[in-house]
Amino acid sequence: MISREAADAIARVLLEQARGESERRKNAMARHAQLFYRFPELRQFQPWQRNVITRRCSDLVKREPLMLTLYIAWLSFVLAIAFFHPSPLLGDSAGTTVVLGGIVLTVFQRWRVRRYVRAFVAFVQSREAGSADHRGQPAKKAP
């Protein structure tokens, strides 16, 4: 008969092999993050996790009232320019303003996404530090 410790060791090895295989499959199927959304803070995560974190943070930023207001204002400006000034947009100052406004809006969105990513990484690191502190302390006995 096999001892309990030996059975636990075998189970641990099999579980680690299964986790490793699962991670390899997920990483092989993971979509790479867009070049615009690659942040050095995410290097500590697996490639599939990086993509998920970036997409979630981007979705949060897109739902912010400030971003929605800025998108609507920019789109209204573009439509007003197209309706009231029907000339080639890239040849005059109105077209340049529209393009620059779009670039500024995109850079601002990226900056907001990076702030969310940094906040998430800080949260994960604080949770890991907290769980490491709890592991190192001996268990308290009930009186």
PDB file of C-alpha atoms in Angstrom:
ATOM      1  CA  MET A   1       0.000   0.000   0.000  1.00  0.00           C
ATOM      2  CA  ILE A   2       1.204   3.519  -0.766  1.00  0.00           C
ATOM      3  CA  SER A   3       1.653   6.042   2.044  1.00  0.00           C
ATOM      4  CA  ARG A   4      -0.328   9.277   2.201  1.00  0.00           C
ATOM      5  CA  GLU A   5       2.801  11.406   1.716  1.00  0.00           C
ATOM      6  CA  ALA A   6       3.809   9.447  -1.393  1.00  0.00           C
ATOM      7  CA  ALA A   7       0.288   9.761  -2.815  1.00  0.00           C
ATOM      8  CA  ASP A   8       0.327  13.536  -2.165  1.00  0.00           C
ATOM      9  CA  ALA A   9       3.720  13.852  -3.876  1.00  0.00           C
ATOM     10  CA  ILE A  10       2.538  11.908  -6.930  1.00  0.00           C
ATOM     11  CA  ALA A  11      -0.662  13.965  -7.100  1.00  0.00           C
ATOM     12  CA  ARG A  12       1.346  17.192  -6.842  1.00  0.00           C
ATOM     13  CA  VAL A  13       3.645  16.135  -9.709  1.00  0.00           C
ATOM     14  CA  LEU A  14       0.709  15.117 -11.913  1.00  0.00           C
ATOM     15  CA  LEU A  15      -1.110  18.357 -11.131  1.00  0.00           C
ATOM     16  CA  GLU A  16       1.960  20.452 -11.996  1.00  0.00           C
ATOM     17  CA  GLN A  17       2.358  18.583 -15.298  1.00  0.00           C
ATOM     18  CA  ALA A  18      -1.304  19.201 -16.148  1.00  0.00           C
ATOM     19  CA  ARG A  19      -0.992  22.900 -15.235  1.00  0.00           C
ATOM     20  CA  GLY A  20       2.154  23.224 -17.336  1.00  0.00           C
ATOM     21  CA  GLU A  21       0.454  21.638 -20.332  1.00  0.00           C
ATOM     22  CA  SER A  22      -2.591  23.866 -19.872  1.00  0.00           C
ATOM     23  CA  GLU A  23      -0.370  26.975 -19.709  1.00  0.00           C
ATOM     24  CA  ARG A  24       1.492  25.920 -22.868  1.00  0.00           C
ATOM     25  CA  ARG A  25      -1.784  25.431 -24.745  1.00  0.00           C
ATOM     26  CA  LYS A  26      -3.168  28.772 -23.577  1.00  0.00           C
ATOM     27  CA  ASN A  27       0.042  30.579 -24.500  1.00  0.00           C
ATOM     28  CA  ALA A  28       0.122  28.930 -27.928  1.00  0.00           C
ATOM     29  CA  MET A  29      -3.460  30.030 -28.634  1.00  0.00           C
ATOM     30  CA  ALA A  30      -3.088  33.501 -27.082  1.00  0.00           C
ATOM     31  CA  ARG A  31      -3.432  36.492 -29.308  1.00  0.00           C
ATOM     32  CA  HIS A  32      -0.540  38.847 -28.987  1.00  0.00           C
ATOM     33  CA  ALA A  33      -1.356  42.221 -27.507  1.00  0.00           C
ATOM     34  CA  GLN A  34      -1.452  45.057 -29.971  1.00  0.00           C
ATOM     35  CA  LEU A  35       1.825  46.919 -30.267  1.00  0.00           C
ATOM     36  CA  PHE A  36       0.103  50.037 -28.964  1.00  0.00           C
ATOM     37  CA  TYR A  37      -0.940  48.211 -25.778  1.00  0.00           C
ATOM     38  CA  ARG A  38       2.269  46.410 -24.810  1.00  0.00           C
ATOM     39  CA  PHE A  39       3.275  47.503 -21.337  1.00  0.00           C
ATOM     40  CA  PRO A  40       6.446  46.450 -19.481  1.00  0.00           C
ATOM     41  CA  GLU A  41       4.414  46.068 -16.282  1.00  0.00           C
ATOM     42  CA  LEU A  42       2.764  42.957 -17.741  1.00  0.00           C
ATOM     43  CA  ARG A  43       5.977  40.967 -18.236  1.00  0.00           C
ATOM     44  CA  GLN A  44       5.366  39.062 -14.998  1.00  0.00           C
ATOM     45  CA  PHE A  45       2.212  37.485 -16.468  1.00  0.00           C
ATOM     46  CA  GLN A  46       1.774  34.726 -19.036  1.00  0.00           C
ATOM     47  CA  PRO A  47       1.138  35.883 -22.639  1.00  0.00           C
ATOM     48  CA  TRP A  48      -2.506  34.804 -22.541  1.00  0.00           C
ATOM     49  CA  GLN A  49      -2.992  36.724 -19.299  1.00  0.00           C
ATOM     50  CA  ARG A  50      -1.440  39.879 -20.765  1.00  0.00           C
ATOM     51  CA  ASN A  51      -3.980  39.935 -23.562  1.00  0.00           C
ATOM     52  CA  VAL A  52      -6.906  39.417 -21.182  1.00  0.00           C
ATOM     53  CA  ILE A  53      -5.704  42.108 -18.762  1.00  0.00           C
ATOM     54  CA  THR A  54      -5.137  44.619 -21.548  1.00  0.00           C
ATOM     55  CA  ARG A  55      -8.534  43.986 -23.139  1.00  0.00           C
ATOM     56  CA  ARG A  56     -10.344  44.291 -19.806  1.00  0.00           C
ATOM     57  CA  CYS A  57      -8.549  47.532 -18.933  1.00  0.00           C
ATOM     58  CA  SER A  58      -9.260  48.908 -22.397  1.00  0.00           C
ATOM     59  CA  ASP A  59     -12.937  48.028 -22.032  1.00  0.00           C
ATOM     60  CA  LEU A  60     -13.054  49.818 -18.676  1.00  0.00           C
ATOM     61  CA  VAL A  61     -11.532  52.942 -20.185  1.00  0.00           C
ATOM     62  CA  LYS A  62     -13.926  52.903 -23.133  1.00  0.00           C
ATOM     63  CA  ARG A  63     -16.885  52.822 -20.716  1.00  0.00           C
ATOM     64  CA  GLU A  64     -15.723  55.815 -18.673  1.00  0.00           C
ATOM     65  CA  PRO A  65     -18.055  58.807 -18.987  1.00  0.00           C
ATOM     66  CA  LEU A  66     -15.101  61.082 -19.772  1.00  0.00           C
ATOM     67  CA  MET A  67     -13.966  58.930 -22.694  1.00  0.00           C
ATOM     68  CA  LEU A  68     -17.512  58.572 -24.002  1.00  0.00           C
ATOM     69  CA  THR A  69     -17.931  62.343 -23.859  1.00  0.00           C
ATOM     70  CA  LEU A  70     -14.632  62.923 -25.656  1.00  0.00           C
ATOM     71  CA  TYR A  71     -15.508  60.399 -28.374  1.00  0.00           C
ATOM     72  CA  ILE A  72     -18.923  61.995 -28.910  1.00  0.00           C
ATOM     73  CA  ALA A  73     -17.402  65.497 -29.027  1.00  0.00           C
ATOM     74  CA  TRP A  74     -14.759  64.401 -31.539  1.00  0.00           C
ATOM     75  CA  LEU A  75     -17.302  62.591 -33.700  1.00  0.00           C
ATOM     76  CA  SER A  76     -19.628  65.611 -33.596  1.00  0.00           C
ATOM     77  CA  PHE A  77     -16.764  67.835 -34.680  1.00  0.00           C
ATOM     78  CA  VAL A  78     -15.880  65.503 -37.546  1.00  0.00           C
ATOM     79  CA  LEU A  79     -19.509  65.380 -38.707  1.00  0.00           C
ATOM     80  CA  ALA A  80     -19.845  69.161 -38.442  1.00  0.00           C
ATOM     81  CA  ILE A  81     -16.691  69.654 -40.498  1.00  0.00           C
ATOM     82  CA  ALA A  82     -17.881  67.149 -43.099  1.00  0.00           C
ATOM     83  CA  PHE A  83     -21.347  68.740 -43.310  1.00  0.00           C
ATOM     84  CA  PHE A  84     -20.460  72.431 -43.213  1.00  0.00           C
ATOM     85  CA  HIS A  85     -17.063  72.339 -44.909  1.00  0.00           C
ATOM     86  CA  PRO A  86     -17.288  69.770 -47.726  1.00  0.00           C
ATOM     87  CA  SER A  87     -13.776  70.158 -49.095  1.00  0.00           C
ATOM     88  CA  PRO A  88     -10.880  67.679 -49.048  1.00  0.00           C
ATOM     89  CA  LEU A  89     -10.248  67.317 -45.328  1.00  0.00           C
ATOM     90  CA  LEU A  90      -6.536  66.628 -45.399  1.00  0.00           C
ATOM     91  CA  GLY A  91      -5.787  69.714 -47.484  1.00  0.00           C
ATOM     92  CA  ASP A  92      -6.886  72.380 -45.034  1.00  0.00           C
ATOM     93  CA  SER A  93      -6.611  73.260 -41.365  1.00  0.00           C
ATOM     94  CA  ALA A  94      -9.972  71.675 -40.432  1.00  0.00           C
ATOM     95  CA  GLY A  95      -8.805  68.275 -41.674  1.00  0.00           C
ATOM     96  CA  THR A  96      -5.547  68.615 -39.797  1.00  0.00           C
ATOM     97  CA  THR A  97      -7.471  69.509 -36.640  1.00  0.00           C
ATOM     98  CA  VAL A  98      -9.667  66.424 -37.031  1.00  0.00           C
ATOM     99  CA  VAL A  99      -6.672  64.136 -37.517  1.00  0.00           C
ATOM    100  CA  LEU A 100      -4.720  65.668 -34.632  1.00  0.00           C
ATOM    101  CA  GLY A 101      -7.796  65.461 -32.405  1.00  0.00           C
ATOM    102  CA  GLY A 102      -8.115  61.751 -33.213  1.00  0.00           C
ATOM    103  CA  ILE A 103      -4.445  61.153 -32.449  1.00  0.00           C
ATOM    104  CA  VAL A 104      -4.671  63.032 -29.146  1.00  0.00           C
ATOM    105  CA  LEU A 105      -7.793  61.078 -28.208  1.00  0.00           C
ATOM    106  CA  THR A 106      -6.072  57.775 -29.005  1.00  0.00           C
ATOM    107  CA  VAL A 107      -2.951  58.682 -27.002  1.00  0.00           C
ATOM    108  CA  PHE A 108      -5.128  59.794 -24.085  1.00  0.00           C
ATOM    109  CA  GLN A 109      -6.979  56.467 -24.163  1.00  0.00           C
ATOM    110  CA  ARG A 110      -3.690  54.552 -24.148  1.00  0.00           C
ATOM    111  CA  TRP A 111      -2.489  56.590 -21.184  1.00  0.00           C
ATOM    112  CA  ARG A 112      -5.711  55.766 -19.286  1.00  0.00           C
ATOM    113  CA  VAL A 113      -5.387  52.050 -20.149  1.00  0.00           C
ATOM    114  CA  ARG A 114      -1.806  52.068 -18.868  1.00  0.00           C
ATOM    115  CA  ARG A 115      -2.968  53.617 -15.578  1.00  0.00           C
ATOM    116  CA  TYR A 116      -5.534  50.831 -15.191  1.00  0.00           C
ATOM    117  CA  VAL A 117      -2.886  48.204 -15.991  1.00  0.00           C
ATOM    118  CA  ARG A 118      -0.508  49.687 -13.414  1.00  0.00           C
ATOM    119  CA  ALA A 119      -3.280  49.745 -10.814  1.00  0.00           C
ATOM    120  CA  PHE A 120      -4.082  46.106 -11.554  1.00  0.00           C
ATOM    121  CA  VAL A 121      -0.422  45.058 -11.301  1.00  0.00           C
ATOM    122  CA  ALA A 122      -0.065  46.944  -7.994  1.00  0.00           C
ATOM    123  CA  PHE A 123      -3.216  45.217  -6.706  1.00  0.00           C
ATOM    124  CA  VAL A 124      -1.899  41.772  -7.685  1.00  0.00           C
ATOM    125  CA  GLN A 125       1.485  42.458  -6.093  1.00  0.00           C
ATOM    126  CA  SER A 126      -0.125  43.661  -2.860  1.00  0.00           C
ATOM    127  CA  ARG A 127      -2.314  40.540  -2.757  1.00  0.00           C
ATOM    128  CA  GLU A 128       0.714  38.305  -3.318  1.00  0.00           C
ATOM    129  CA  ALA A 129       2.670  40.126  -0.615  1.00  0.00           C
ATOM    130  CA  GLY A 130      -0.285  39.817   1.759  1.00  0.00           C
ATOM    131  CA  SER A 131      -0.700  36.110   1.114  1.00  0.00           C
ATOM    132  CA  ALA A 132       3.059  35.579   1.576  1.00  0.00           C
ATOM    133  CA  ASP A 133       2.871  37.350   4.945  1.00  0.00           C
ATOM    134  CA  HIS A 134       0.008  35.122   6.048  1.00  0.00           C
ATOM    135  CA  ARG A 135       1.845  31.959   4.991  1.00  0.00           C
ATOM    136  CA  GLY A 136       4.918  32.846   7.021  1.00  0.00           C
ATOM    137  CA  GLN A 137       3.005  33.318  10.272  1.00  0.00           C
ATOM    138  CA  PRO A 138       2.128  30.336  12.439  1.00  0.00           C
ATOM    139  CA  ALA A 139      -1.545  29.493  12.709  1.00  0.00           C
ATOM    140  CA  LYS A 140      -3.288  30.909  15.764  1.00  0.00           C
ATOM    141  CA  LYS A 141      -4.912  28.435  18.087  1.00  0.00           C
ATOM    142  CA  ALA A 142      -8.441  29.015  19.306  1.00  0.00           C
ATOM    143  CA  PRO A 143      -8.731  29.555  23.092  1.00  0.00           C
TER     144      PRO A 143
END
